[in-house]
């Protein structure tokens, strides 16, 4: 009986697997994608280090409330170090397609296409997908990232909402089909307690290009895009606007940046704790007031820190595509795509810094502007992908700020 | 932007009677709008002639008019009430059209009334297909390609541009007549010339065919600050070609990637902006070609709709309420999300379940109307179910639709017909055929079956989940499998009911339930919270699932569980939802917490504000039991939701529930034929002679014994389903040919049919001792027409006082004998001065809202008071054990409204089987005025002059004579078929002779088609007596010529016409002074 069921369910539901959170709560489910580690493997310290190093199977467990766009989320470098829980129960319905990727092509950056450490869903779809696409399970498998389906994602979400985002691990019991033994659980908990907390974690450098990549201008201003774990669609938006873009690694200093003679510098989104990125914060501080600066998400936090502000960890952050933000000067409200577990405090910034946007639900800071210091940055994702594209216009806003600045040497050349 | 200070009062137009395509979703939206505006301190004036609605409950709006939705009455109301603004977006297409009429006739301008919600210009832009198409093209949005051709050469050119298949529509024909699809060159060359010929203008529209494309809908809201949000996205499981109201739908959209969905969202918002919807909600429909990815806009509705009601229930976001707030000045960010109590409404709800809507058809009632679904909506209602997997939601929705299926299963050929045909056509039960085919073919069948049905492969794969699980549960070829905890749990997570599992496993359902209990496989409940758990919900709105976290604290024993009435269907509709809603409010007024369970997303009762706990679940034994267990509640209300809750009352009681009011055994006393006969005999009450046939072969003998005509019906039926009058022995064979079989447990009831009797409906309430007669209504149609289809008048207008008294006495006797605590409805017939009892219903009847409103006594509230221990004496309704209500509005006529125009070729003749979908009221100072207004409200325009055509069977001739004479005296020309004309001539009325159908041309139908007849009186004899007669009635419907099929209705119509000519119909404010005063 038992055997027959297992055989028949491999296709859809795979082997029994678990998500274990650091407080010892176990969420049972079935494995899909790449197989989750076996509990016994955790006995090997080398294996543990690999999991941490590769940000695979273990990480901060968060939930995302978007009902579509799992591919974009999985390939978003900002999810490095996190296990994504999809609150929408049905996942994989329309398959996966590589040109939706939010990760720069592997040739230009290290690591795999799937950036998150794991995926937890309620009901995986593993059937037919349109030509040119592959199933979600196969996509995860190809990227070596484990998934868990048939999990009680509602319970997990409510737990995160009440208690914050725990460290968690996807794993399979040492003996297939069994429940997690006490010993196995203890071993895994031991691992989790040693797992780095998100606060203080510097993950951006690992997700950025190693060296500069240049895109010539098509008539728009020249920008330096500081890659902190860039989402592809930011680059796409800028290129579509005709910008010339130099994507620089996060280690590039102010001098190196200015050497590209940009009209503006754009700090990208990315993973991890902004406060841990001291180098980037210094770079931004060095540039403040000298050239128009823009930031999105992590980039926004870096600029706020550079301007003397403060960031703090949120309980469970904003992760979804339905967050309303209000533009303080106009009262207009926009539905935005968001993905952040840290936020910028309203205090500590230079007094002439204006709060550009606030979250219409919890009133947290969603955007800042300082004309004197010539920076403007937003916490949400105007590039969407996934999510509403209602704030695409912010790129134009940035670009017109860049064009207001000193004309760069290169501009004359664009006349042709 | 806050509330506008310049507005003081707002006029809201309701949608009128329930018809196919316009159902109780507009009661829900209307009630939300009324409440939302009153919260703002605005005076709200409401017009809606539908007495069954919640919105016309006295005390809800500040002024209520149940008058016809005609400019004549509206202007009177406007003159009297002087509203500052008109909100036309809450009452469906009817209200929008009326707003356009009011504008066109200059009434709005004359009285300085501003249209809010959607401006006249926006309504025009969205409604006029030509303007809308132009607008879309200006905005750079893709629409179906089309052009008009005047000759074959032009047609060829257009066809080549568009590409086959194309839809060809001759221009200027009535109701889109003659539209056809050309898929091949040959068909095009055949059909195109014909279309050009058929068009009076020699023109035809050639349109790109979207058949088989995927269909999607977005519910969008936009405010005056240009903030726009998509509340809900909906995917139609049935592809284009099936009206969205008839399609199985799922929310949110399932098969689109973010790359495909976002452009759709952008376009939806852009079209709202272009049309100018800036303070309300709209529905935007898209079609997507799965082969090419091309997406086109099909249409938009600048108002709340059936889809928006569905979206509100599926997401927890109250679209109508917010629309009303936006209309009076607010912006989305200023409106608090009621569910979380702390977040703003300018967000897009995130679901963590999927929501499946299942249409409810009346396949048994209108068999000839359902060959294939089309772009004309045919379903009468719908159910909604939420689940954590698609099969879970789908299975629950199917069960909730009460269509005789335990979720997805194989249907017998008697229901499905040829499964191959069902797959290849747009059959209403196609999904069942698909399930059967997939079961046979397995996964390899997916591509081919997807192509044949146009269903996305995703749907098929989801069905396969269930099929594969079922194969594991009960492996084919093996004996009964042992019950396995994990497998049963998995099955429950896919929505399989205990009964379905029992059938699969060959065990009794009780055993499955017991096994689950033992193994702890129990239903759990999740909040519907608009935000996928991101914020905590404070409104307890739940759905069930399995194997997950259980949310919400039980209410405990102090509350009451009210069982709702499920999807709208013929015989059980809006009026029961009103009873449930008002009951919940009445309990809460008395400090009793309520739990409501219902599956109908259109309703007011599924508004989370109506009860303390709301469960969107099928109203069946398994789900109700689960809720009782979860909540720890004991008291259950089964009298408000029509027949559906009564069906499970006994089992609930056996399970330990306390059925409030009348005992379960009394329910069975009146539902069981032989017990009922014995009861009447004991009380010395009369009923028509009757027998029971336990064998179909006995019918003829029983009929001879009773004497023809006889009334035949299967036992335990709802809404008179399958009732039949047999006039002669051959008719019995016709009845049996419909597939009805008598059996030992399922007798056919045979009654002597009282021809030409008058029927009465009595509604009373009792506390077991004291009896209060709410009112007696006299049917205008003669006996034999189902009470739900008959017009009726309150008070009775032709009933001798001693007969009324006899009815009241019978009611008192029955109520006491049965120990009625709550409602009792009795149907009487009077023939030759003798009173017969036809039927007793120990529950709220269809007419309770009507009687409550016209007698000024909220009978539902009174019953709830009885249940909360206040007897009728204490309530002041009875003295010395008896009391009676009176009509406080003068005369009130209730008229049934039909949706026959939805089914081409349907014979509208009335009979014992109920066919109406809704009802209207006419209120007047005289019977004539009330009848006239009821007709107007029902959309029938009685003529002031012209020609009346009379064609009655020979038994009706004497009865019709005074009516014909009256009409002649009113100046009408009289025409009649030969037999009738001859009779009239003998009686001194000279009528033009018109030929009967079947005789030579021109005959009656020709005259009707030529609109040379203004009023038709046609009484058929027997069901299939004259083949010609149904042609006449069908032609009358097609040409919108008023007709009556009974002599008594003709007589009433003559009175109405007389009033139309000599009287002055006026708007009538519904008094509310007496409504709650006796509390």
PDB file of C-alpha atoms in Angstrom, chain A residues 321-328 331-338 358-363 366 388 390-391, chain B residues 1 219-232 265 269 280 317-319 322-323 325-326 330-340 342-350 530-531 534-535:
ATOM      1  CA  UNK A 321       2.704  43.334  -5.720  1.00  0.00           C
ATOM      2  CA  UNK A 322      -0.200  45.106  -4.052  1.00  0.00           C
ATOM      3  CA  UNK A 323       1.366  47.630  -1.709  1.00  0.00           C
ATOM      4  CA  UNK A 324      -0.143  51.090  -1.925  1.00  0.00           C
ATOM      5  CA  UNK A 325       2.231  54.023  -1.618  1.00  0.00           C
ATOM      6  CA  UNK A 326       1.184  57.648  -1.468  1.00  0.00           C
ATOM      7  CA  UNK A 327       3.161  60.380  -3.145  1.00  0.00           C
ATOM      8  CA  UNK A 328       3.196  62.918  -0.359  1.00  0.00           C
ATOM      9  CA  UNK A 331      -1.723  62.586  -2.688  1.00  0.00           C
ATOM     10  CA  UNK A 332      -1.662  60.156  -5.581  1.00  0.00           C
ATOM     11  CA  UNK A 333      -1.589  56.531  -4.559  1.00  0.00           C
ATOM     12  CA  UNK A 334       0.208  53.887  -6.570  1.00  0.00           C
ATOM     13  CA  UNK A 335       0.005  50.132  -6.332  1.00  0.00           C
ATOM     14  CA  UNK A 336       3.576  48.907  -6.252  1.00  0.00           C
ATOM     15  CA  UNK A 337       5.736  45.848  -6.366  1.00  0.00           C
ATOM     16  CA  UNK A 338       7.737  45.487  -3.158  1.00  0.00           C
ATOM     17  CA  UNK A 358       4.924  56.733   2.209  1.00  0.00           C
ATOM     18  CA  UNK A 359       3.302  53.362   2.470  1.00  0.00           C
ATOM     19  CA  UNK A 360      -0.470  53.960   2.593  1.00  0.00           C
ATOM     20  CA  UNK A 361      -0.956  51.044   4.975  1.00  0.00           C
ATOM     21  CA  UNK A 362       1.749  51.314   7.638  1.00  0.00           C
ATOM     22  CA  UNK A 363       3.015  54.815   6.760  1.00  0.00           C
ATOM     23  CA  UNK A 366       8.837  54.483   0.689  1.00  0.00           C
ATOM     24  CA  UNK A 388       2.005  46.583 -11.591  1.00  0.00           C
ATOM     25  CA  UNK A 390       2.123  51.983 -12.610  1.00  0.00           C
ATOM     26  CA  UNK A 391       5.351  53.593 -11.447  1.00  0.00           C
TER      27      UNK A 391
ATOM     28  CA  UNK B   1     -10.561  64.143  -1.212  1.00  0.00           C
ATOM     29  CA  UNK B 219     -12.719  44.265 -11.858  1.00  0.00           C
ATOM     30  CA  UNK B 220     -11.220  47.716 -11.702  1.00  0.00           C
ATOM     31  CA  UNK B 221     -11.883  50.714  -9.462  1.00  0.00           C
ATOM     32  CA  UNK B 222     -10.805  54.254 -10.122  1.00  0.00           C
ATOM     33  CA  UNK B 223     -11.268  57.421  -8.109  1.00  0.00           C
ATOM     34  CA  UNK B 224     -11.222  61.114  -8.885  1.00  0.00           C
ATOM     35  CA  UNK B 225      -7.580  61.278  -7.880  1.00  0.00           C
ATOM     36  CA  UNK B 226      -6.833  58.941 -10.800  1.00  0.00           C
ATOM     37  CA  UNK B 227      -5.910  56.161  -8.411  1.00  0.00           C
ATOM     38  CA  UNK B 228      -6.815  52.855  -9.982  1.00  0.00           C
ATOM     39  CA  UNK B 229      -6.714  49.336  -8.629  1.00  0.00           C
ATOM     40  CA  UNK B 230      -7.645  45.922  -9.940  1.00  0.00           C
ATOM     41  CA  UNK B 231      -9.750  44.260  -7.278  1.00  0.00           C
ATOM     42  CA  UNK B 232      -9.954  40.874  -8.852  1.00  0.00           C
ATOM     43  CA  UNK B 265      -4.025  45.248 -16.207  1.00  0.00           C
ATOM     44  CA  UNK B 269      -6.980  50.912 -16.245  1.00  0.00           C
ATOM     45  CA  UNK B 280     -16.533  53.789  -9.234  1.00  0.00           C
ATOM     46  CA  UNK B 317     -13.312  43.688  -1.012  1.00  0.00           C
ATOM     47  CA  UNK B 318     -16.776  45.333  -1.070  1.00  0.00           C
ATOM     48  CA  UNK B 319     -16.760  46.893  -4.527  1.00  0.00           C
ATOM     49  CA  UNK B 322     -16.508  51.520  -2.130  1.00  0.00           C
ATOM     50  CA  UNK B 323     -18.033  52.612  -5.435  1.00  0.00           C
ATOM     51  CA  UNK B 325     -18.172  56.146  -1.334  1.00  0.00           C
ATOM     52  CA  UNK B 326     -16.130  57.177  -4.357  1.00  0.00           C
ATOM     53  CA  UNK B 330     -13.862  59.990  -1.357  1.00  0.00           C
ATOM     54  CA  UNK B 331     -10.709  58.592  -2.844  1.00  0.00           C
ATOM     55  CA  UNK B 332      -9.653  54.974  -2.422  1.00  0.00           C
ATOM     56  CA  UNK B 333      -6.955  55.712   0.123  1.00  0.00           C
ATOM     57  CA  UNK B 334      -9.493  57.416   2.375  1.00  0.00           C
ATOM     58  CA  UNK B 335     -11.669  54.339   2.659  1.00  0.00           C
ATOM     59  CA  UNK B 336     -10.580  51.882   5.300  1.00  0.00           C
ATOM     60  CA  UNK B 337     -10.487  48.225   4.394  1.00  0.00           C
ATOM     61  CA  UNK B 338     -13.248  46.910   6.654  1.00  0.00           C
ATOM     62  CA  UNK B 339     -11.715  43.468   6.850  1.00  0.00           C
ATOM     63  CA  UNK B 340      -8.375  44.459   8.308  1.00  0.00           C
ATOM     64  CA  UNK B 342      -6.384  49.312   9.472  1.00  0.00           C
ATOM     65  CA  UNK B 343      -5.271  49.206   5.863  1.00  0.00           C
ATOM     66  CA  UNK B 344      -6.409  51.433   3.007  1.00  0.00           C
ATOM     67  CA  UNK B 345      -8.723  50.374   0.195  1.00  0.00           C
ATOM     68  CA  UNK B 346      -6.360  51.532  -2.529  1.00  0.00           C
ATOM     69  CA  UNK B 347      -4.705  48.165  -2.806  1.00  0.00           C
ATOM     70  CA  UNK B 348      -5.197  45.044  -4.830  1.00  0.00           C
ATOM     71  CA  UNK B 349      -6.506  42.127  -2.792  1.00  0.00           C
ATOM     72  CA  UNK B 350      -4.175  39.155  -2.539  1.00  0.00           C
ATOM     73  CA  UNK B 530      -8.153  40.322   1.324  1.00  0.00           C
ATOM     74  CA  UNK B 531      -4.435  40.157   2.043  1.00  0.00           C
ATOM     75  CA  UNK B 534      -0.394  39.696   5.723  1.00  0.00           C
ATOM     76  CA  UNK B 535      -2.666  41.503   8.174  1.00  0.00           C
TER      77      UNK B 535
END
